[in-house]
């Protein structure tokens, strides 16, 4: 409803005085009796003069003309639909199309006093509703309604759902500013079903080894029934086993041989049993990266030391590393000529080791490392003052960028015991980044305690003191786990083992694995011959799926955009080949990535109407079964949600209105005409 009116912002007594002044002046002028017109003509002419003077005086007050406009905002009824995959998987007599049709009719045919809106889990339009959401987060859906319609007059939210929440917080424990009317879909009776609850497997396996796969099978209503479990790659069955379903949960273990290197797509499949409520959870896709071998790490030391044991325990806990130890004058076993990483404990102590090649070296200095360290490392020097030493603790640098550490664990470094280091002047030069500085008591200095060097051809890490085993022991004693210490060791080894790559053309997915509901981005980098970043290059990308189908895309890179946006893709292993041309030379990059299938919707198909009742009760709404949706529609009509009246005001200076000036001129002109016409001079 809308209506409007005008008003003046001038006090009434000023208007009355202006009108009185006009009347007095008109009376003085037209009260004379010796005029050539009669009394009625005097009254008419006096009225014209009075109105002219009145309007002139009002304009002199410079009033503002106020326009007030009322607008009534209708109460908003939001139709929130759970369009997840669990709805069609167990519709129990109510088809998804029936739910979709009802939701559309509710929004489009609300009573005239209400306005309607629609929202769902995947931000679909009302005319394109599809029950394809891979997860259900009702709390996020209701929160998004609050944000989207903040400041608007929400009368009620109608939520149609089966109540199954598998992502985010449960919605019934939040507070809402509007009543929520819930409509129960699905079936609250536990379904008769057999499905894969979970598959546990290594993400990485080494070629020639066997890797374990544990499959957990859950069932209800099929006690004593046999089911076949198979693991296959493509059409080839790698392993299979038949078990009898004696309990609600059963576990089956397989050991699969990793024969060929590369990214492998394996399918775990249960045989179908008659009477299952859904077959969607009878299959699970897993992906395993089979690599040629473990990273080889060699530890060199002049004598046994607790540091060596601490480092080896960290590396032994990871299946990615194979560690060898060589202690001078103790080890009899010959060592290999090539390793990925060498850790030299008590480095530069004068011991001669067999010559080996490595991608990177970690130097842990000891009491005998000076003065040789100044000669061996061009980027680091220590000028010790006599034989003085200092007891220092580590302080993690906030500017370190070679790799990231878990921020929640960094405080553990504050409890690390101090280590003894040479006291003196420390010098760093070249491409060096410091991870830890020395801290004396509570004072952090600019002297390095652990740092990393990388000039593009050589990599190394330096720890200026031995005794780091105490850090691991202290952290484990205080926090049950030595997570920060272990992370520093592992990421140091990872950094040193990665070979320097001076490619002119780099193409890599932002993740090794994506989920079906995530957007896939493939980043590209092109460098010129002196390794400066280059733009304006035409990059072609050929993408091949497991079925052998190939699509080709093209991108001209720029500073704003140098990534292929592939959108959301279906599950599977994808291989790509990218090409570009730099200075007449064709450069090629190859790679692969995985799209994981999201199957959480099929794991639980038992509707939770109790949660919906709680949600409605707490918010001031009401719960209905879908069969009684007509009651919901009638209750909405009878609810009488109130509209909000908004008043908008606009101000106009009256003196700017030409019709007022025109009216004054008109009154004076008519008066002048009749005075002349009646014989006045």
PDB file of C-alpha atoms in Angstrom, residues 392-658:
ATOM      1  CA  UNK A 392      70.277 -19.963  23.184  1.00  0.00           C
ATOM      2  CA  UNK A 393      66.728 -21.110  22.398  1.00  0.00           C
ATOM      3  CA  UNK A 394      65.050 -21.064  18.967  1.00  0.00           C
ATOM      4  CA  UNK A 395      62.637 -18.310  17.880  1.00  0.00           C
ATOM      5  CA  UNK A 396      60.595 -19.075  14.750  1.00  0.00           C
ATOM      6  CA  UNK A 397      60.874 -16.320  12.115  1.00  0.00           C
ATOM      7  CA  UNK A 398      57.604 -14.924  10.811  1.00  0.00           C
ATOM      8  CA  UNK A 399      59.078 -14.039   7.403  1.00  0.00           C
ATOM      9  CA  UNK A 400      60.262 -17.543   6.419  1.00  0.00           C
ATOM     10  CA  UNK A 401      58.736 -18.642   3.093  1.00  0.00           C
ATOM     11  CA  UNK A 402      60.519 -21.801   1.902  1.00  0.00           C
ATOM     12  CA  UNK A 403      57.748 -23.895   3.417  1.00  0.00           C
ATOM     13  CA  UNK A 404      54.925 -23.402   5.919  1.00  0.00           C
ATOM     14  CA  UNK A 405      54.573 -24.832   9.418  1.00  0.00           C
ATOM     15  CA  UNK A 406      51.391 -25.530  11.350  1.00  0.00           C
ATOM     16  CA  UNK A 407      50.689 -22.202  13.073  1.00  0.00           C
ATOM     17  CA  UNK A 408      48.850 -23.906  15.923  1.00  0.00           C
ATOM     18  CA  UNK A 409      52.016 -25.822  16.845  1.00  0.00           C
ATOM     19  CA  UNK A 410      54.559 -22.988  16.691  1.00  0.00           C
ATOM     20  CA  UNK A 411      54.170 -22.142  20.379  1.00  0.00           C
ATOM     21  CA  UNK A 412      55.830 -25.459  21.223  1.00  0.00           C
ATOM     22  CA  UNK A 413      59.175 -23.862  20.243  1.00  0.00           C
ATOM     23  CA  UNK A 414      58.868 -21.542  23.250  1.00  0.00           C
ATOM     24  CA  UNK A 415      59.403 -24.570  25.523  1.00  0.00           C
ATOM     25  CA  UNK A 416      62.460 -25.939  23.713  1.00  0.00           C
ATOM     26  CA  UNK A 417      65.523 -26.097  25.997  1.00  0.00           C
ATOM     27  CA  UNK A 418      68.539 -23.920  25.085  1.00  0.00           C
ATOM     28  CA  UNK A 419      71.481 -25.318  23.116  1.00  0.00           C
ATOM     29  CA  UNK A 420      75.117 -24.234  23.283  1.00  0.00           C
ATOM     30  CA  UNK A 421      76.384 -22.243  20.279  1.00  0.00           C
ATOM     31  CA  UNK A 422      79.568 -20.268  19.553  1.00  0.00           C
ATOM     32  CA  UNK A 423      79.387 -16.702  20.863  1.00  0.00           C
ATOM     33  CA  UNK A 424      80.443 -14.104  18.309  1.00  0.00           C
ATOM     34  CA  UNK A 425      79.499 -12.442  15.048  1.00  0.00           C
ATOM     35  CA  UNK A 426      77.386 -14.387  12.517  1.00  0.00           C
ATOM     36  CA  UNK A 427      77.360 -13.481   8.828  1.00  0.00           C
ATOM     37  CA  UNK A 428      74.920 -14.511   6.070  1.00  0.00           C
ATOM     38  CA  UNK A 429      75.002 -13.669   2.371  1.00  0.00           C
ATOM     39  CA  UNK A 430      73.310 -14.723  -0.853  1.00  0.00           C
ATOM     40  CA  UNK A 431      69.903 -16.426  -1.226  1.00  0.00           C
ATOM     41  CA  UNK A 432      69.467 -17.414   2.418  1.00  0.00           C
ATOM     42  CA  UNK A 433      66.256 -17.577   4.497  1.00  0.00           C
ATOM     43  CA  UNK A 434      66.270 -17.967   8.276  1.00  0.00           C
ATOM     44  CA  UNK A 435      63.735 -20.297   9.905  1.00  0.00           C
ATOM     45  CA  UNK A 436      64.950 -19.874  13.499  1.00  0.00           C
ATOM     46  CA  UNK A 437      66.844 -17.051  15.179  1.00  0.00           C
ATOM     47  CA  UNK A 438      68.760 -17.308  18.423  1.00  0.00           C
ATOM     48  CA  UNK A 439      66.930 -16.217  21.547  1.00  0.00           C
ATOM     49  CA  UNK A 440      68.818 -15.391  24.749  1.00  0.00           C
ATOM     50  CA  UNK A 441      66.345 -15.661  27.604  1.00  0.00           C
ATOM     51  CA  UNK A 442      63.306 -13.762  26.317  1.00  0.00           C
ATOM     52  CA  UNK A 443      65.330 -11.544  23.934  1.00  0.00           C
ATOM     53  CA  UNK A 444      65.277 -12.547  20.263  1.00  0.00           C
ATOM     54  CA  UNK A 445      68.472 -11.667  18.364  1.00  0.00           C
ATOM     55  CA  UNK A 446      69.171 -11.429  14.637  1.00  0.00           C
ATOM     56  CA  UNK A 447      71.713 -14.270  14.814  1.00  0.00           C
ATOM     57  CA  UNK A 448      70.584 -17.366  12.887  1.00  0.00           C
ATOM     58  CA  UNK A 449      70.044 -20.748  14.520  1.00  0.00           C
ATOM     59  CA  UNK A 450      68.637 -22.635  11.517  1.00  0.00           C
ATOM     60  CA  UNK A 451      68.567 -21.387   7.936  1.00  0.00           C
ATOM     61  CA  UNK A 452      68.288 -22.545   4.307  1.00  0.00           C
ATOM     62  CA  UNK A 453      70.294 -21.786   1.164  1.00  0.00           C
ATOM     63  CA  UNK A 454      69.043 -22.176  -2.412  1.00  0.00           C
ATOM     64  CA  UNK A 455      70.692 -20.531  -5.417  1.00  0.00           C
ATOM     65  CA  UNK A 456      68.840 -22.597  -8.025  1.00  0.00           C
ATOM     66  CA  UNK A 457      71.639 -25.139  -8.425  1.00  0.00           C
ATOM     67  CA  UNK A 458      72.605 -25.970  -4.840  1.00  0.00           C
ATOM     68  CA  UNK A 459      70.473 -26.486  -1.736  1.00  0.00           C
ATOM     69  CA  UNK A 460      71.481 -26.807   1.885  1.00  0.00           C
ATOM     70  CA  UNK A 461      70.236 -26.319   5.420  1.00  0.00           C
ATOM     71  CA  UNK A 462      72.353 -25.362   8.430  1.00  0.00           C
ATOM     72  CA  UNK A 463      71.612 -25.849  12.122  1.00  0.00           C
ATOM     73  CA  UNK A 464      74.296 -24.072  14.165  1.00  0.00           C
ATOM     74  CA  UNK A 465      74.116 -26.397  17.201  1.00  0.00           C
ATOM     75  CA  UNK A 466      73.779 -30.087  17.956  1.00  0.00           C
ATOM     76  CA  UNK A 467      71.570 -31.411  20.730  1.00  0.00           C
ATOM     77  CA  UNK A 468      68.257 -30.976  18.911  1.00  0.00           C
ATOM     78  CA  UNK A 469      67.159 -34.345  20.309  1.00  0.00           C
ATOM     79  CA  UNK A 470      66.328 -32.406  23.489  1.00  0.00           C
ATOM     80  CA  UNK A 471      63.724 -30.388  21.556  1.00  0.00           C
ATOM     81  CA  UNK A 472      61.898 -33.537  20.487  1.00  0.00           C
ATOM     82  CA  UNK A 473      62.057 -35.024  23.975  1.00  0.00           C
ATOM     83  CA  UNK A 474      60.792 -31.829  25.634  1.00  0.00           C
ATOM     84  CA  UNK A 475      57.904 -31.343  23.163  1.00  0.00           C
ATOM     85  CA  UNK A 476      56.802 -34.977  23.508  1.00  0.00           C
ATOM     86  CA  UNK A 477      56.928 -34.714  27.303  1.00  0.00           C
ATOM     87  CA  UNK A 478      54.789 -31.556  27.417  1.00  0.00           C
ATOM     88  CA  UNK A 479      52.366 -32.226  24.541  1.00  0.00           C
ATOM     89  CA  UNK A 480      52.406 -36.057  24.203  1.00  0.00           C
ATOM     90  CA  UNK A 481      53.573 -35.616  20.591  1.00  0.00           C
ATOM     91  CA  UNK A 482      56.594 -33.930  19.002  1.00  0.00           C
ATOM     92  CA  UNK A 483      54.584 -32.529  16.091  1.00  0.00           C
ATOM     93  CA  UNK A 484      56.545 -29.284  15.520  1.00  0.00           C
ATOM     94  CA  UNK A 485      59.947 -30.986  15.672  1.00  0.00           C
ATOM     95  CA  UNK A 486      58.803 -33.779  13.355  1.00  0.00           C
ATOM     96  CA  UNK A 487      57.336 -31.264  10.898  1.00  0.00           C
ATOM     97  CA  UNK A 488      60.567 -29.235  10.788  1.00  0.00           C
ATOM     98  CA  UNK A 489      62.628 -32.383  10.109  1.00  0.00           C
ATOM     99  CA  UNK A 490      60.277 -33.752   7.426  1.00  0.00           C
ATOM    100  CA  UNK A 491      59.866 -30.455   5.597  1.00  0.00           C
ATOM    101  CA  UNK A 492      63.603 -29.820   5.718  1.00  0.00           C
ATOM    102  CA  UNK A 493      64.163 -33.185   4.031  1.00  0.00           C
ATOM    103  CA  UNK A 494      61.385 -32.448   1.508  1.00  0.00           C
ATOM    104  CA  UNK A 495      62.894 -29.066   0.671  1.00  0.00           C
ATOM    105  CA  UNK A 496      66.366 -30.519   0.191  1.00  0.00           C
ATOM    106  CA  UNK A 497      65.209 -33.528  -1.853  1.00  0.00           C
ATOM    107  CA  UNK A 498      63.304 -31.517  -4.468  1.00  0.00           C
ATOM    108  CA  UNK A 499      65.585 -30.990  -7.420  1.00  0.00           C
ATOM    109  CA  UNK A 500      65.954 -27.414  -8.627  1.00  0.00           C
ATOM    110  CA  UNK A 501      63.762 -26.975 -11.678  1.00  0.00           C
ATOM    111  CA  UNK A 502      64.623 -24.198 -14.080  1.00  0.00           C
ATOM    112  CA  UNK A 503      61.960 -24.990 -16.623  1.00  0.00           C
ATOM    113  CA  UNK A 504      60.782 -22.263 -18.962  1.00  0.00           C
ATOM    114  CA  UNK A 505      57.296 -23.765 -18.981  1.00  0.00           C
ATOM    115  CA  UNK A 506      55.503 -24.966 -15.842  1.00  0.00           C
ATOM    116  CA  UNK A 507      51.944 -26.345 -15.790  1.00  0.00           C
ATOM    117  CA  UNK A 508      50.480 -27.793 -12.590  1.00  0.00           C
ATOM    118  CA  UNK A 509      47.039 -28.342 -11.036  1.00  0.00           C
ATOM    119  CA  UNK A 510      46.473 -26.390  -7.825  1.00  0.00           C
ATOM    120  CA  UNK A 511      45.833 -29.697  -6.029  1.00  0.00           C
ATOM    121  CA  UNK A 512      46.831 -33.273  -6.694  1.00  0.00           C
ATOM    122  CA  UNK A 513      43.226 -34.307  -6.014  1.00  0.00           C
ATOM    123  CA  UNK A 514      39.934 -32.414  -6.241  1.00  0.00           C
ATOM    124  CA  UNK A 515      36.424 -33.324  -5.152  1.00  0.00           C
ATOM    125  CA  UNK A 516      33.545 -33.476  -7.607  1.00  0.00           C
ATOM    126  CA  UNK A 517      31.954 -30.333  -6.164  1.00  0.00           C
ATOM    127  CA  UNK A 518      35.171 -28.255  -6.411  1.00  0.00           C
ATOM    128  CA  UNK A 519      36.316 -26.104  -9.298  1.00  0.00           C
ATOM    129  CA  UNK A 520      39.477 -27.343 -11.003  1.00  0.00           C
ATOM    130  CA  UNK A 521      42.232 -24.849 -11.790  1.00  0.00           C
ATOM    131  CA  UNK A 522      45.439 -25.598 -13.708  1.00  0.00           C
ATOM    132  CA  UNK A 523      48.090 -22.895 -13.285  1.00  0.00           C
ATOM    133  CA  UNK A 524      50.651 -22.055 -15.973  1.00  0.00           C
ATOM    134  CA  UNK A 525      53.971 -20.189 -15.878  1.00  0.00           C
ATOM    135  CA  UNK A 526      56.108 -19.210 -18.871  1.00  0.00           C
ATOM    136  CA  UNK A 527      59.653 -17.798 -18.584  1.00  0.00           C
ATOM    137  CA  UNK A 528      61.972 -16.287 -21.165  1.00  0.00           C
ATOM    138  CA  UNK A 529      65.554 -17.407 -21.730  1.00  0.00           C
ATOM    139  CA  UNK A 530      66.902 -15.464 -18.751  1.00  0.00           C
ATOM    140  CA  UNK A 531      64.067 -16.851 -16.580  1.00  0.00           C
ATOM    141  CA  UNK A 532      61.990 -13.714 -16.357  1.00  0.00           C
ATOM    142  CA  UNK A 533      58.222 -14.248 -16.235  1.00  0.00           C
ATOM    143  CA  UNK A 534      56.719 -13.833 -19.711  1.00  0.00           C
ATOM    144  CA  UNK A 535      53.092 -13.065 -20.652  1.00  0.00           C
ATOM    145  CA  UNK A 536      51.032 -12.984 -23.842  1.00  0.00           C
ATOM    146  CA  UNK A 537      51.841 -16.618 -24.696  1.00  0.00           C
ATOM    147  CA  UNK A 538      49.305 -18.892 -26.383  1.00  0.00           C
ATOM    148  CA  UNK A 539      49.040 -22.073 -24.295  1.00  0.00           C
ATOM    149  CA  UNK A 540      47.212 -25.140 -25.567  1.00  0.00           C
ATOM    150  CA  UNK A 541      46.005 -27.819 -23.146  1.00  0.00           C
ATOM    151  CA  UNK A 542      44.846 -31.316 -24.149  1.00  0.00           C
ATOM    152  CA  UNK A 543      42.953 -33.090 -21.368  1.00  0.00           C
ATOM    153  CA  UNK A 544      42.236 -36.833 -21.555  1.00  0.00           C
ATOM    154  CA  UNK A 545      39.909 -38.759 -19.230  1.00  0.00           C
ATOM    155  CA  UNK A 546      39.976 -42.470 -18.372  1.00  0.00           C
ATOM    156  CA  UNK A 547      37.721 -43.318 -21.303  1.00  0.00           C
ATOM    157  CA  UNK A 548      40.282 -41.840 -23.685  1.00  0.00           C
ATOM    158  CA  UNK A 549      38.166 -38.845 -24.666  1.00  0.00           C
ATOM    159  CA  UNK A 550      40.228 -35.692 -25.210  1.00  0.00           C
ATOM    160  CA  UNK A 551      39.250 -32.054 -25.123  1.00  0.00           C
ATOM    161  CA  UNK A 552      41.525 -29.183 -26.162  1.00  0.00           C
ATOM    162  CA  UNK A 553      41.535 -25.741 -24.588  1.00  0.00           C
ATOM    163  CA  UNK A 554      43.506 -22.594 -25.348  1.00  0.00           C
ATOM    164  CA  UNK A 555      44.621 -19.701 -23.129  1.00  0.00           C
ATOM    165  CA  UNK A 556      46.562 -16.491 -23.749  1.00  0.00           C
ATOM    166  CA  UNK A 557      48.215 -15.823 -20.394  1.00  0.00           C
ATOM    167  CA  UNK A 558      48.443 -12.420 -18.744  1.00  0.00           C
ATOM    168  CA  UNK A 559      49.329 -10.931 -15.373  1.00  0.00           C
ATOM    169  CA  UNK A 560      45.629 -11.072 -14.484  1.00  0.00           C
ATOM    170  CA  UNK A 561      44.892 -14.597 -15.731  1.00  0.00           C
ATOM    171  CA  UNK A 562      47.343 -17.446 -16.284  1.00  0.00           C
ATOM    172  CA  UNK A 563      45.229 -20.425 -15.172  1.00  0.00           C
ATOM    173  CA  UNK A 564      42.795 -22.752 -16.921  1.00  0.00           C
ATOM    174  CA  UNK A 565      39.449 -22.771 -15.100  1.00  0.00           C
ATOM    175  CA  UNK A 566      38.068 -26.234 -15.822  1.00  0.00           C
ATOM    176  CA  UNK A 567      34.941 -25.830 -13.680  1.00  0.00           C
ATOM    177  CA  UNK A 568      33.528 -28.876 -11.877  1.00  0.00           C
ATOM    178  CA  UNK A 569      34.495 -32.229 -13.334  1.00  0.00           C
ATOM    179  CA  UNK A 570      33.274 -35.804 -12.890  1.00  0.00           C
ATOM    180  CA  UNK A 571      35.338 -38.292 -10.882  1.00  0.00           C
ATOM    181  CA  UNK A 572      38.315 -40.078 -12.411  1.00  0.00           C
ATOM    182  CA  UNK A 573      41.985 -39.739 -13.360  1.00  0.00           C
ATOM    183  CA  UNK A 574      42.784 -37.036 -15.917  1.00  0.00           C
ATOM    184  CA  UNK A 575      46.028 -36.651 -17.866  1.00  0.00           C
ATOM    185  CA  UNK A 576      47.032 -33.463 -19.617  1.00  0.00           C
ATOM    186  CA  UNK A 577      49.582 -32.286 -22.167  1.00  0.00           C
ATOM    187  CA  UNK A 578      50.263 -28.538 -22.430  1.00  0.00           C
ATOM    188  CA  UNK A 579      52.301 -26.802 -25.132  1.00  0.00           C
ATOM    189  CA  UNK A 580      53.476 -23.278 -25.846  1.00  0.00           C
ATOM    190  CA  UNK A 581      56.158 -21.607 -27.968  1.00  0.00           C
ATOM    191  CA  UNK A 582      58.979 -19.422 -26.616  1.00  0.00           C
ATOM    192  CA  UNK A 583      61.474 -17.832 -29.030  1.00  0.00           C
ATOM    193  CA  UNK A 584      60.513 -20.286 -31.775  1.00  0.00           C
ATOM    194  CA  UNK A 585      60.956 -23.309 -29.490  1.00  0.00           C
ATOM    195  CA  UNK A 586      57.961 -25.548 -28.647  1.00  0.00           C
ATOM    196  CA  UNK A 587      57.812 -26.381 -24.920  1.00  0.00           C
ATOM    197  CA  UNK A 588      55.741 -29.271 -23.561  1.00  0.00           C
ATOM    198  CA  UNK A 589      54.536 -30.153 -20.069  1.00  0.00           C
ATOM    199  CA  UNK A 590      52.664 -33.278 -18.950  1.00  0.00           C
ATOM    200  CA  UNK A 591      50.841 -34.181 -15.767  1.00  0.00           C
ATOM    201  CA  UNK A 592      47.828 -35.781 -14.144  1.00  0.00           C
ATOM    202  CA  UNK A 593      45.330 -35.182 -11.380  1.00  0.00           C
ATOM    203  CA  UNK A 594      42.389 -36.891  -9.689  1.00  0.00           C
ATOM    204  CA  UNK A 595      38.726 -35.974  -9.231  1.00  0.00           C
ATOM    205  CA  UNK A 596      37.388 -37.805  -6.158  1.00  0.00           C
ATOM    206  CA  UNK A 597      33.778 -38.871  -6.002  1.00  0.00           C
ATOM    207  CA  UNK A 598      31.790 -37.450  -3.080  1.00  0.00           C
ATOM    208  CA  UNK A 599      29.563 -40.191  -1.659  1.00  0.00           C
ATOM    209  CA  UNK A 600      28.545 -38.995   1.807  1.00  0.00           C
ATOM    210  CA  UNK A 601      24.883 -38.655   0.780  1.00  0.00           C
ATOM    211  CA  UNK A 602      24.486 -42.393   0.223  1.00  0.00           C
ATOM    212  CA  UNK A 603      26.004 -43.451   3.560  1.00  0.00           C
ATOM    213  CA  UNK A 604      22.971 -42.507   5.662  1.00  0.00           C
ATOM    214  CA  UNK A 605      19.456 -42.602   4.208  1.00  0.00           C
ATOM    215  CA  UNK A 606      17.453 -42.608   7.458  1.00  0.00           C
ATOM    216  CA  UNK A 607      15.536 -39.313   7.655  1.00  0.00           C
ATOM    217  CA  UNK A 608      15.916 -37.301  10.884  1.00  0.00           C
ATOM    218  CA  UNK A 609      12.528 -35.657  11.456  1.00  0.00           C
ATOM    219  CA  UNK A 610      13.291 -35.254  15.167  1.00  0.00           C
ATOM    220  CA  UNK A 611      15.937 -32.684  14.286  1.00  0.00           C
ATOM    221  CA  UNK A 612      13.428 -30.816  12.094  1.00  0.00           C
ATOM    222  CA  UNK A 613      10.895 -30.770  14.949  1.00  0.00           C
ATOM    223  CA  UNK A 614      13.521 -29.330  17.298  1.00  0.00           C
ATOM    224  CA  UNK A 615      14.442 -26.675  14.758  1.00  0.00           C
ATOM    225  CA  UNK A 616      10.824 -25.584  14.271  1.00  0.00           C
ATOM    226  CA  UNK A 617      10.035 -25.621  17.986  1.00  0.00           C
ATOM    227  CA  UNK A 618      13.044 -23.477  18.894  1.00  0.00           C
ATOM    228  CA  UNK A 619      12.454 -20.913  16.125  1.00  0.00           C
ATOM    229  CA  UNK A 620       8.701 -20.573  16.705  1.00  0.00           C
ATOM    230  CA  UNK A 621       7.599 -22.498  13.623  1.00  0.00           C
ATOM    231  CA  UNK A 622       5.916 -25.865  13.160  1.00  0.00           C
ATOM    232  CA  UNK A 623       6.741 -29.304  11.692  1.00  0.00           C
ATOM    233  CA  UNK A 624       4.625 -31.067   9.027  1.00  0.00           C
ATOM    234  CA  UNK A 625       4.919 -34.342   7.170  1.00  0.00           C
ATOM    235  CA  UNK A 626       5.050 -33.834   3.403  1.00  0.00           C
ATOM    236  CA  UNK A 627       1.670 -35.554   3.101  1.00  0.00           C
ATOM    237  CA  UNK A 628       0.176 -32.733   5.204  1.00  0.00           C
ATOM    238  CA  UNK A 629       1.677 -29.886   3.205  1.00  0.00           C
ATOM    239  CA  UNK A 630      -1.818 -28.432   2.634  1.00  0.00           C
ATOM    240  CA  UNK A 631      -1.965 -27.706   6.394  1.00  0.00           C
ATOM    241  CA  UNK A 632       1.310 -25.795   6.091  1.00  0.00           C
ATOM    242  CA  UNK A 633      -0.070 -23.668   3.257  1.00  0.00           C
ATOM    243  CA  UNK A 634      -3.232 -22.901   5.246  1.00  0.00           C
ATOM    244  CA  UNK A 635      -1.242 -22.034   8.381  1.00  0.00           C
ATOM    245  CA  UNK A 636       0.899 -19.615   6.363  1.00  0.00           C
ATOM    246  CA  UNK A 637      -2.254 -17.872   5.135  1.00  0.00           C
ATOM    247  CA  UNK A 638      -3.621 -17.613   8.672  1.00  0.00           C
ATOM    248  CA  UNK A 639      -0.316 -16.550  10.259  1.00  0.00           C
ATOM    249  CA  UNK A 640      -0.889 -12.917   9.315  1.00  0.00           C
ATOM    250  CA  UNK A 641       2.752 -11.883   9.170  1.00  0.00           C
ATOM    251  CA  UNK A 642       2.860  -8.104   9.427  1.00  0.00           C
ATOM    252  CA  UNK A 643       4.165  -5.789   6.779  1.00  0.00           C
ATOM    253  CA  UNK A 644       6.551  -2.972   7.630  1.00  0.00           C
ATOM    254  CA  UNK A 645       5.594   0.593   6.674  1.00  0.00           C
ATOM    255  CA  UNK A 646       8.538   2.606   5.364  1.00  0.00           C
ATOM    256  CA  UNK A 647       8.133   6.388   5.042  1.00  0.00           C
ATOM    257  CA  UNK A 648      10.343   8.230   2.589  1.00  0.00           C
ATOM    258  CA  UNK A 649      10.584  12.005   2.732  1.00  0.00           C
ATOM    259  CA  UNK A 650      11.809  14.469   0.109  1.00  0.00           C
ATOM    260  CA  UNK A 651      12.313  18.214   0.664  1.00  0.00           C
ATOM    261  CA  UNK A 652      11.837  20.864  -2.038  1.00  0.00           C
ATOM    262  CA  UNK A 653      12.517  24.629  -1.533  1.00  0.00           C
ATOM    263  CA  UNK A 654       9.135  26.272  -2.192  1.00  0.00           C
ATOM    264  CA  UNK A 655      10.785  29.265  -3.827  1.00  0.00           C
ATOM    265  CA  UNK A 656      12.029  26.983  -6.603  1.00  0.00           C
ATOM    266  CA  UNK A 657       8.478  26.065  -7.578  1.00  0.00           C
ATOM    267  CA  UNK A 658       7.550  28.274 -10.548  1.00  0.00           C
TER     268      UNK A 658
END
